[in-house]
Amino acid sequence: MKSLKATGHQLADSGFQLTVLSQGEAQAASLPRFRHKLAEAGLWPLRPVAPAVLQLNVGKMCNQVCRHCHVDAGPDRTEIMTRETMQLCLDALAASDIQTVDITGGAPEMNPDFRWLVEEIRRLGRHVLVRCNLTIIVANKKYYDLPEFYRQHGVEVISSLPYYSADKTDRQRGQGVFADSIRALQMLNAVGYGQEGSGFTLNLVYNPAGAFMPGAQAGLQQQFPAAAAGVMCRTTLSVGWDGQLYDCDFNQMLDLPVATAARHIRDFDPAALAARAIVVNEHCYGCTAGSGSSCGGTTA
């Protein structure tokens, strides 16, 4: 299976994706513009609060091709963050009060400088989160020691599965993914991850896909302000593989950069970033529906 970009699919183009989002809005005439909903909640323009997380997308290369992947990652994607750009991120981190670095991809472990980056972040005394797809751990012998590497550096591992059965997981992520994921989880367990009292954190996110019964309308309306107020873009700054700055990983994939004059990590300006208005579009409903959703869980 190839990425959408490799097949020349029109949805690989961020401009076309934004057009689709606009058309969806026109078709659902009863759905107000997201910014109008923010205004109703007293949150327009949406602005950041104290930055807590620097999220680094170190590349779109991945050992899997998943049908649901908003990054359109895969083995055929060659975009990866260079060590030079990583150093710029480290310089910005050292000059800031940000205490947590969230490393994502693709499969971030496939970046040849991934381990160096983790070591340098830890040398600065900052907490490291790695978004691991699990199967990378068993994809090649050179990755077999990843659980031990994570343990040695106190890395918090965040992984997800579409479902708790092989059939539905493999349908979304590919044949054999569920079995490989369980094997990787066992390897993480063996070094202490997921073991009570070990001090090594493994967050396993359950993210089912499919049709589900909607929540009560009144309850959802009441939850929106809290969900919107807690969206991760208010406390997280996203850095693309090329060093460009975004309000979140989803804006990054839609090529919607931060609304500041300086848009690259080399020009990191905490004051300007703190004063910016966060760029929103209709896809932002995905982070505010129900109790809200983020890379760290619910927001309300």
mmCIF file of C-alpha atoms in Angstrom:
data_model
loop_
_atom_site.group_PDB
_atom_site.id
_atom_site.type_symbol
_atom_site.label_atom_id
_atom_site.label_comp_id
_atom_site.label_asym_id
_atom_site.label_seq_id
_atom_site.Cartn_x
_atom_site.Cartn_y
_atom_site.Cartn_z
ATOM 1 C CA MET A 1 0.000 0.000 0.000
ATOM 2 C CA LYS A 2 1.338 3.439 -0.962
ATOM 3 C CA SER A 3 0.786 6.871 0.539
ATOM 4 C CA LEU A 4 -1.721 9.193 -1.117
ATOM 5 C CA LYS A 5 1.152 11.371 -2.294
ATOM 6 C CA ALA A 6 2.869 8.427 -3.982
ATOM 7 C CA THR A 7 -0.314 7.532 -5.864
ATOM 8 C CA GLY A 8 -0.923 11.127 -6.945
ATOM 9 C CA HIS A 9 -4.249 11.287 -5.092
ATOM 10 C CA GLN A 10 -5.779 14.764 -4.978
ATOM 11 C CA LEU A 11 -6.325 14.479 -1.220
ATOM 12 C CA ALA A 12 -2.544 14.543 -0.805
ATOM 13 C CA ASP A 13 -2.778 18.245 -1.679
ATOM 14 C CA SER A 14 -3.483 20.469 1.337
ATOM 15 C CA GLY A 15 -5.214 23.059 -0.846
ATOM 16 C CA PHE A 16 -7.672 20.459 -2.070
ATOM 17 C CA GLN A 17 -8.295 19.310 1.510
ATOM 18 C CA LEU A 18 -9.189 22.865 2.503
ATOM 19 C CA THR A 19 -11.559 23.055 -0.475
ATOM 20 C CA VAL A 20 -13.268 19.861 0.686
ATOM 21 C CA LEU A 21 -13.637 21.320 4.181
ATOM 22 C CA SER A 22 -15.257 24.444 2.713
ATOM 23 C CA GLN A 23 -17.631 22.385 0.571
ATOM 24 C CA GLY A 24 -18.631 20.340 3.590
ATOM 25 C CA GLU A 25 -19.506 23.527 5.397
ATOM 26 C CA ALA A 26 -21.679 24.678 2.491
ATOM 27 C CA GLN A 27 -23.492 21.340 2.355
ATOM 28 C CA ALA A 28 -24.153 21.387 6.096
ATOM 29 C CA ALA A 29 -25.810 24.793 6.134
ATOM 30 C CA SER A 30 -26.950 24.285 9.714
ATOM 31 C CA LEU A 31 -23.331 24.030 10.909
ATOM 32 C CA PRO A 32 -21.959 27.471 11.827
ATOM 33 C CA ARG A 33 -18.404 28.509 11.028
ATOM 34 C CA PHE A 34 -16.022 27.362 13.735
ATOM 35 C CA ARG A 35 -14.870 30.884 14.466
ATOM 36 C CA HIS A 36 -18.493 31.923 15.008
ATOM 37 C CA LYS A 37 -18.877 29.184 17.618
ATOM 38 C CA LEU A 38 -15.718 30.435 19.301
ATOM 39 C CA ALA A 39 -17.188 33.935 19.369
ATOM 40 C CA GLU A 40 -20.361 32.608 21.010
ATOM 41 C CA ALA A 41 -18.182 31.009 23.691
ATOM 42 C CA GLY A 42 -16.214 34.242 24.183
ATOM 43 C CA LEU A 43 -13.047 32.693 22.763
ATOM 44 C CA TRP A 44 -12.621 34.586 19.475
ATOM 45 C CA PRO A 45 -9.931 35.211 18.537
ATOM 46 C CA LEU A 46 -8.518 32.037 20.051
ATOM 47 C CA ARG A 47 -5.216 32.818 21.734
ATOM 48 C CA PRO A 48 -2.512 30.720 23.365
ATOM 49 C CA VAL A 49 -1.876 30.493 27.081
ATOM 50 C CA ALA A 50 1.492 29.689 28.647
ATOM 51 C CA PRO A 51 3.325 27.272 26.309
ATOM 52 C CA ALA A 52 3.855 23.876 27.903
ATOM 53 C CA VAL A 53 4.721 21.557 25.011
ATOM 54 C CA LEU A 54 6.969 21.784 21.959
ATOM 55 C CA GLN A 55 5.762 19.190 19.462
ATOM 56 C CA LEU A 56 8.337 18.135 16.880
ATOM 57 C CA ASN A 57 7.283 16.289 13.748
ATOM 58 C CA VAL A 58 10.626 14.753 12.798
ATOM 59 C CA GLY A 59 9.431 13.302 9.504
ATOM 60 C CA LYS A 60 6.717 11.669 7.452
ATOM 61 C CA MET A 61 8.610 8.408 6.948
ATOM 62 C CA CYS A 62 6.829 5.443 8.533
ATOM 63 C CA ASN A 63 6.941 1.651 8.376
ATOM 64 C CA GLN A 64 3.141 1.604 7.988
ATOM 65 C CA VAL A 65 0.583 3.160 5.662
ATOM 66 C CA CYS A 66 -2.663 3.699 7.568
ATOM 67 C CA ARG A 67 -5.893 4.630 5.829
ATOM 68 C CA HIS A 68 -6.811 7.147 8.531
ATOM 69 C CA CYS A 69 -3.418 8.885 8.806
ATOM 70 C CA HIS A 70 -3.726 12.678 8.551
ATOM 71 C CA VAL A 71 0.035 12.884 7.911
ATOM 72 C CA ASP A 72 -0.215 10.534 4.907
ATOM 73 C CA ALA A 73 2.936 8.904 6.268
ATOM 74 C CA GLY A 74 4.552 5.826 4.789
ATOM 75 C CA PRO A 75 7.794 4.133 3.705
ATOM 76 C CA ASP A 76 7.747 6.168 0.486
ATOM 77 C CA ARG A 77 7.786 9.528 2.301
ATOM 78 C CA THR A 78 11.307 10.938 2.453
ATOM 79 C CA GLU A 79 10.629 14.197 4.316
ATOM 80 C CA ILE A 80 12.628 14.045 7.567
ATOM 81 C CA MET A 81 13.968 16.635 9.994
ATOM 82 C CA THR A 82 17.719 17.205 9.696
ATOM 83 C CA ARG A 83 20.082 17.392 12.666
ATOM 84 C CA GLU A 84 20.602 21.074 11.845
ATOM 85 C CA THR A 85 16.881 21.763 12.277
ATOM 86 C CA MET A 86 16.829 19.635 15.419
ATOM 87 C CA GLN A 87 19.600 21.808 16.851
ATOM 88 C CA LEU A 88 17.522 24.913 16.144
ATOM 89 C CA CYS A 89 14.680 23.273 18.085
ATOM 90 C CA LEU A 90 17.055 22.525 20.965
ATOM 91 C CA ASP A 91 18.273 26.133 20.958
ATOM 92 C CA ALA A 92 14.685 27.392 21.120
ATOM 93 C CA LEU A 93 13.871 24.925 23.879
ATOM 94 C CA ALA A 94 16.868 26.017 25.950
ATOM 95 C CA ALA A 95 15.775 29.652 25.607
ATOM 96 C CA SER A 96 12.210 28.920 26.744
ATOM 97 C CA ASP A 97 10.339 27.716 29.814
ATOM 98 C CA ILE A 98 8.793 24.808 27.892
ATOM 99 C CA GLN A 99 9.278 21.633 29.915
ATOM 100 C CA THR A 100 7.872 18.926 27.617
ATOM 101 C CA VAL A 101 8.850 17.868 24.106
ATOM 102 C CA ASP A 102 6.417 15.709 22.138
ATOM 103 C CA ILE A 103 8.160 13.824 19.306
ATOM 104 C CA THR A 104 5.981 12.550 16.500
ATOM 105 C CA GLY A 105 6.061 11.557 12.826
ATOM 106 C CA GLY A 106 5.562 9.301 10.760
ATOM 107 C CA ALA A 107 7.420 6.824 12.866
ATOM 108 C CA PRO A 108 9.836 9.222 14.602
ATOM 109 C CA GLU A 109 12.228 6.376 15.374
ATOM 110 C CA MET A 110 13.016 6.065 11.648
ATOM 111 C CA ASN A 111 14.737 9.445 11.645
ATOM 112 C CA PRO A 112 18.479 8.617 11.811
ATOM 113 C CA ASP A 113 19.035 11.351 14.424
ATOM 114 C CA PHE A 114 16.067 10.394 16.608
ATOM 115 C CA ARG A 115 18.090 8.919 19.470
ATOM 116 C CA TRP A 116 20.526 11.826 19.455
ATOM 117 C CA LEU A 117 17.581 14.225 19.700
ATOM 118 C CA VAL A 118 16.088 12.390 22.679
ATOM 119 C CA GLU A 119 19.449 12.375 24.467
ATOM 120 C CA GLU A 120 19.954 16.103 23.874
ATOM 121 C CA ILE A 121 16.468 16.987 25.117
ATOM 122 C CA ARG A 122 17.013 14.953 28.267
ATOM 123 C CA ARG A 123 20.390 16.684 28.713
ATOM 124 C CA LEU A 124 18.423 19.931 28.915
ATOM 125 C CA GLY A 125 16.342 18.368 31.684
ATOM 126 C CA ARG A 126 13.087 18.355 29.730
ATOM 127 C CA HIS A 127 10.464 15.609 29.665
ATOM 128 C CA VAL A 128 10.165 13.597 26.439
ATOM 129 C CA LEU A 129 7.018 12.074 24.953
ATOM 130 C CA VAL A 130 7.359 9.779 21.943
ATOM 131 C CA ARG A 131 4.380 8.832 19.794
ATOM 132 C CA CYS A 132 5.271 5.261 18.932
ATOM 133 C CA ASN A 133 3.186 3.178 16.522
ATOM 134 C CA LEU A 134 4.429 0.025 18.333
ATOM 135 C CA THR A 135 5.076 -2.000 15.176
ATOM 136 C CA ILE A 136 8.315 -0.085 14.547
ATOM 137 C CA ILE A 137 9.793 -1.854 17.587
ATOM 138 C CA VAL A 138 9.522 -5.236 15.854
ATOM 139 C CA ALA A 139 9.957 -4.007 12.268
ATOM 140 C CA ASN A 140 13.727 -4.511 12.189
ATOM 141 C CA LYS A 141 16.413 -5.804 14.558
ATOM 142 C CA LYS A 142 17.910 -2.322 14.833
ATOM 143 C CA TYR A 143 14.754 -1.221 16.649
ATOM 144 C CA TYR A 144 14.507 -4.151 19.064
ATOM 145 C CA ASP A 145 16.313 -2.195 21.785
ATOM 146 C CA LEU A 146 13.939 0.775 21.643
ATOM 147 C CA PRO A 147 12.090 -0.243 24.841
ATOM 148 C CA GLU A 148 15.385 -0.280 26.736
ATOM 149 C CA PHE A 149 16.420 3.042 25.161
ATOM 150 C CA TYR A 150 13.117 4.561 26.249
ATOM 151 C CA ARG A 151 13.583 3.191 29.766
ATOM 152 C CA GLN A 152 17.142 4.514 30.083
ATOM 153 C CA HIS A 153 16.061 8.029 29.147
ATOM 154 C CA GLY A 154 12.762 8.110 31.033
ATOM 155 C CA VAL A 155 10.737 8.571 27.855
ATOM 156 C CA GLU A 156 6.951 8.571 28.148
ATOM 157 C CA VAL A 157 5.543 6.360 25.396
ATOM 158 C CA ILE A 158 2.203 7.173 23.769
ATOM 159 C CA SER A 159 0.663 4.630 21.414
ATOM 160 C CA SER A 160 -2.764 3.877 20.008
ATOM 161 C CA LEU A 161 -4.833 1.044 18.649
ATOM 162 C CA PRO A 162 -8.046 1.405 16.631
ATOM 163 C CA TYR A 163 -9.582 -1.555 18.435
ATOM 164 C CA TYR A 164 -8.867 -4.365 20.879
ATOM 165 C CA SER A 165 -9.288 -7.085 18.254
ATOM 166 C CA ALA A 166 -7.076 -8.083 15.333
ATOM 167 C CA ASP A 167 -9.766 -7.858 12.661
ATOM 168 C CA LYS A 168 -10.680 -4.193 13.062
ATOM 169 C CA THR A 169 -7.120 -3.093 13.795
ATOM 170 C CA ASP A 170 -5.653 -4.819 10.735
ATOM 171 C CA ARG A 171 -8.470 -3.498 8.562
ATOM 172 C CA GLN A 172 -7.356 0.057 9.305
ATOM 173 C CA ARG A 173 -3.590 -0.353 9.676
ATOM 174 C CA GLY A 174 -2.648 -3.393 7.631
ATOM 175 C CA GLN A 175 -2.381 -7.162 7.911
ATOM 176 C CA GLY A 176 -0.529 -8.356 11.004
ATOM 177 C CA VAL A 177 -0.406 -4.957 12.721
ATOM 178 C CA PHE A 178 -2.397 -6.104 15.749
ATOM 179 C CA ALA A 179 -0.134 -9.100 16.420
ATOM 180 C CA ASP A 180 3.007 -6.982 15.998
ATOM 181 C CA SER A 181 1.560 -4.321 18.307
ATOM 182 C CA ILE A 182 0.879 -6.881 21.043
ATOM 183 C CA ARG A 183 4.414 -8.234 20.681
ATOM 184 C CA ALA A 184 5.827 -4.712 21.006
ATOM 185 C CA LEU A 185 3.665 -4.044 24.071
ATOM 186 C CA GLN A 186 5.043 -7.201 25.671
ATOM 187 C CA MET A 187 8.584 -5.946 25.018
ATOM 188 C CA LEU A 188 7.721 -2.612 26.634
ATOM 189 C CA ASN A 189 6.146 -4.425 29.588
ATOM 190 C CA ALA A 190 9.317 -6.482 29.996
ATOM 191 C CA VAL A 191 11.385 -3.370 30.781
ATOM 192 C CA GLY A 192 8.762 -1.866 33.095
ATOM 193 C CA TYR A 193 6.372 0.092 30.889
ATOM 194 C CA GLY A 194 2.776 -0.408 31.925
ATOM 195 C CA GLN A 195 3.921 -2.035 35.165
ATOM 196 C CA GLU A 196 2.466 -0.508 38.321
ATOM 197 C CA GLY A 197 5.062 1.291 40.408
ATOM 198 C CA SER A 198 7.779 1.174 37.742
ATOM 199 C CA GLY A 199 7.713 4.898 37.045
ATOM 200 C CA PHE A 200 7.732 4.266 33.288
ATOM 201 C CA THR A 201 4.605 5.600 31.626
ATOM 202 C CA LEU A 202 2.871 3.920 28.709
ATOM 203 C CA ASN A 203 -0.293 5.612 27.451
ATOM 204 C CA LEU A 204 -2.288 3.340 25.181
ATOM 205 C CA VAL A 205 -5.000 5.314 23.411
ATOM 206 C CA TYR A 206 -8.092 3.581 22.082
ATOM 207 C CA ASN A 207 -9.260 5.445 18.973
ATOM 208 C CA PRO A 208 -12.083 3.518 17.306
ATOM 209 C CA ALA A 209 -13.318 4.397 13.842
ATOM 210 C CA GLY A 210 -16.868 3.957 12.636
ATOM 211 C CA ALA A 211 -20.455 5.003 13.331
ATOM 212 C CA PHE A 212 -21.413 5.648 16.939
ATOM 213 C CA MET A 213 -24.533 6.905 18.673
ATOM 214 C CA PRO A 214 -24.351 10.704 19.030
ATOM 215 C CA GLY A 215 -24.437 12.326 22.432
ATOM 216 C CA ALA A 216 -27.391 14.400 23.653
ATOM 217 C CA GLN A 217 -27.478 17.766 21.856
ATOM 218 C CA ALA A 218 -27.962 19.832 25.005
ATOM 219 C CA GLY A 219 -25.035 18.166 26.721
ATOM 220 C CA LEU A 220 -22.776 18.649 23.718
ATOM 221 C CA GLN A 221 -23.659 22.344 23.519
ATOM 222 C CA GLN A 222 -22.810 22.791 27.191
ATOM 223 C CA GLN A 223 -19.487 21.013 26.762
ATOM 224 C CA PHE A 224 -18.286 23.026 23.745
ATOM 225 C CA PRO A 225 -16.943 26.084 25.634
ATOM 226 C CA ALA A 226 -14.897 23.911 28.008
ATOM 227 C CA ALA A 227 -13.643 21.703 25.182
ATOM 228 C CA ALA A 228 -12.655 24.717 23.080
ATOM 229 C CA ALA A 229 -10.934 26.429 25.996
ATOM 230 C CA GLY A 230 -8.810 23.332 26.570
ATOM 231 C CA VAL A 231 -7.659 22.628 23.008
ATOM 232 C CA MET A 232 -3.998 21.667 22.792
ATOM 233 C CA CYS A 233 -3.088 24.450 20.335
ATOM 234 C CA ARG A 234 -3.348 26.893 23.253
ATOM 235 C CA THR A 235 -0.470 25.232 25.112
ATOM 236 C CA THR A 236 1.453 23.500 22.304
ATOM 237 C CA LEU A 237 3.636 24.810 19.488
ATOM 238 C CA SER A 238 4.061 22.463 16.521
ATOM 239 C CA VAL A 239 7.287 22.333 14.490
ATOM 240 C CA GLY A 240 7.284 20.728 11.043
ATOM 241 C CA TRP A 241 10.064 18.498 9.728
ATOM 242 C CA ASP A 242 11.481 21.538 7.882
ATOM 243 C CA GLY A 243 11.358 23.829 10.936
ATOM 244 C CA GLN A 244 8.195 25.720 9.985
ATOM 245 C CA LEU A 245 5.920 26.660 12.895
ATOM 246 C CA TYR A 246 2.246 25.756 13.265
ATOM 247 C CA ASP A 247 -0.445 25.996 15.915
ATOM 248 C CA CYS A 248 -1.003 22.238 15.805
ATOM 249 C CA ASP A 249 -0.119 19.089 13.889
ATOM 250 C CA PHE A 250 -3.383 19.218 11.924
ATOM 251 C CA ASN A 251 -2.734 22.781 10.773
ATOM 252 C CA GLN A 252 0.741 21.605 9.823
ATOM 253 C CA MET A 253 -0.656 18.968 7.465
ATOM 254 C CA LEU A 254 -2.990 21.575 5.944
ATOM 255 C CA ASP A 255 -0.066 23.994 5.450
ATOM 256 C CA LEU A 256 -1.639 26.608 7.731
ATOM 257 C CA PRO A 257 1.353 28.253 9.484
ATOM 258 C CA VAL A 258 1.262 30.397 12.602
ATOM 259 C CA ALA A 259 -0.041 33.942 12.154
ATOM 260 C CA THR A 260 3.226 35.683 13.015
ATOM 261 C CA ALA A 261 5.898 37.381 10.901
ATOM 262 C CA ALA A 262 8.487 34.810 11.994
ATOM 263 C CA ARG A 263 7.333 31.354 10.965
ATOM 264 C CA HIS A 264 10.477 29.245 11.371
ATOM 265 C CA ILE A 265 12.026 27.781 14.504
ATOM 266 C CA ARG A 266 15.298 29.608 13.744
ATOM 267 C CA ASP A 267 13.399 32.859 14.432
ATOM 268 C CA PHE A 268 11.748 31.582 17.628
ATOM 269 C CA ASP A 269 10.181 34.575 19.377
ATOM 270 C CA PRO A 270 8.243 33.657 22.549
ATOM 271 C CA ALA A 271 6.693 37.126 22.911
ATOM 272 C CA ALA A 272 5.369 37.246 19.343
ATOM 273 C CA LEU A 273 4.066 33.691 19.565
ATOM 274 C CA ALA A 274 2.307 34.420 22.869
ATOM 275 C CA ALA A 275 0.485 37.383 21.294
ATOM 276 C CA ARG A 276 -0.653 35.589 18.139
ATOM 277 C CA ALA A 277 -4.183 34.584 17.198
ATOM 278 C CA ILE A 278 -4.442 30.838 16.594
ATOM 279 C CA VAL A 279 -5.349 29.894 13.019
ATOM 280 C CA VAL A 280 -8.627 27.945 12.891
ATOM 281 C CA ASN A 281 -10.738 26.311 10.207
ATOM 282 C CA GLU A 282 -13.637 23.881 10.078
ATOM 283 C CA HIS A 283 -11.435 20.867 10.895
ATOM 284 C CA CYS A 284 -11.078 22.337 14.394
ATOM 285 C CA TYR A 285 -14.503 20.899 15.229
ATOM 286 C CA GLY A 286 -12.668 17.573 15.461
ATOM 287 C CA CYS A 287 -10.873 18.760 18.601
ATOM 288 C CA THR A 288 -13.946 20.259 20.279
ATOM 289 C CA ALA A 289 -16.745 17.760 19.623
ATOM 290 C CA GLY A 290 -18.199 16.189 22.761
ATOM 291 C CA SER A 291 -15.662 16.393 25.584
ATOM 292 C CA GLY A 292 -12.992 17.515 23.155
ATOM 293 C CA SER A 293 -10.050 15.628 21.747
ATOM 294 C CA SER A 294 -6.312 16.187 21.685
ATOM 295 C CA CYS A 295 -3.041 14.310 21.463
ATOM 296 C CA GLY A 296 -3.284 14.040 25.233
ATOM 297 C CA GLY A 297 -6.910 12.932 25.569
ATOM 298 C CA THR A 298 -10.125 14.839 26.251
ATOM 299 C CA THR A 299 -10.013 18.617 26.720
ATOM 300 C CA ALA A 300 -13.144 19.238 28.796
#
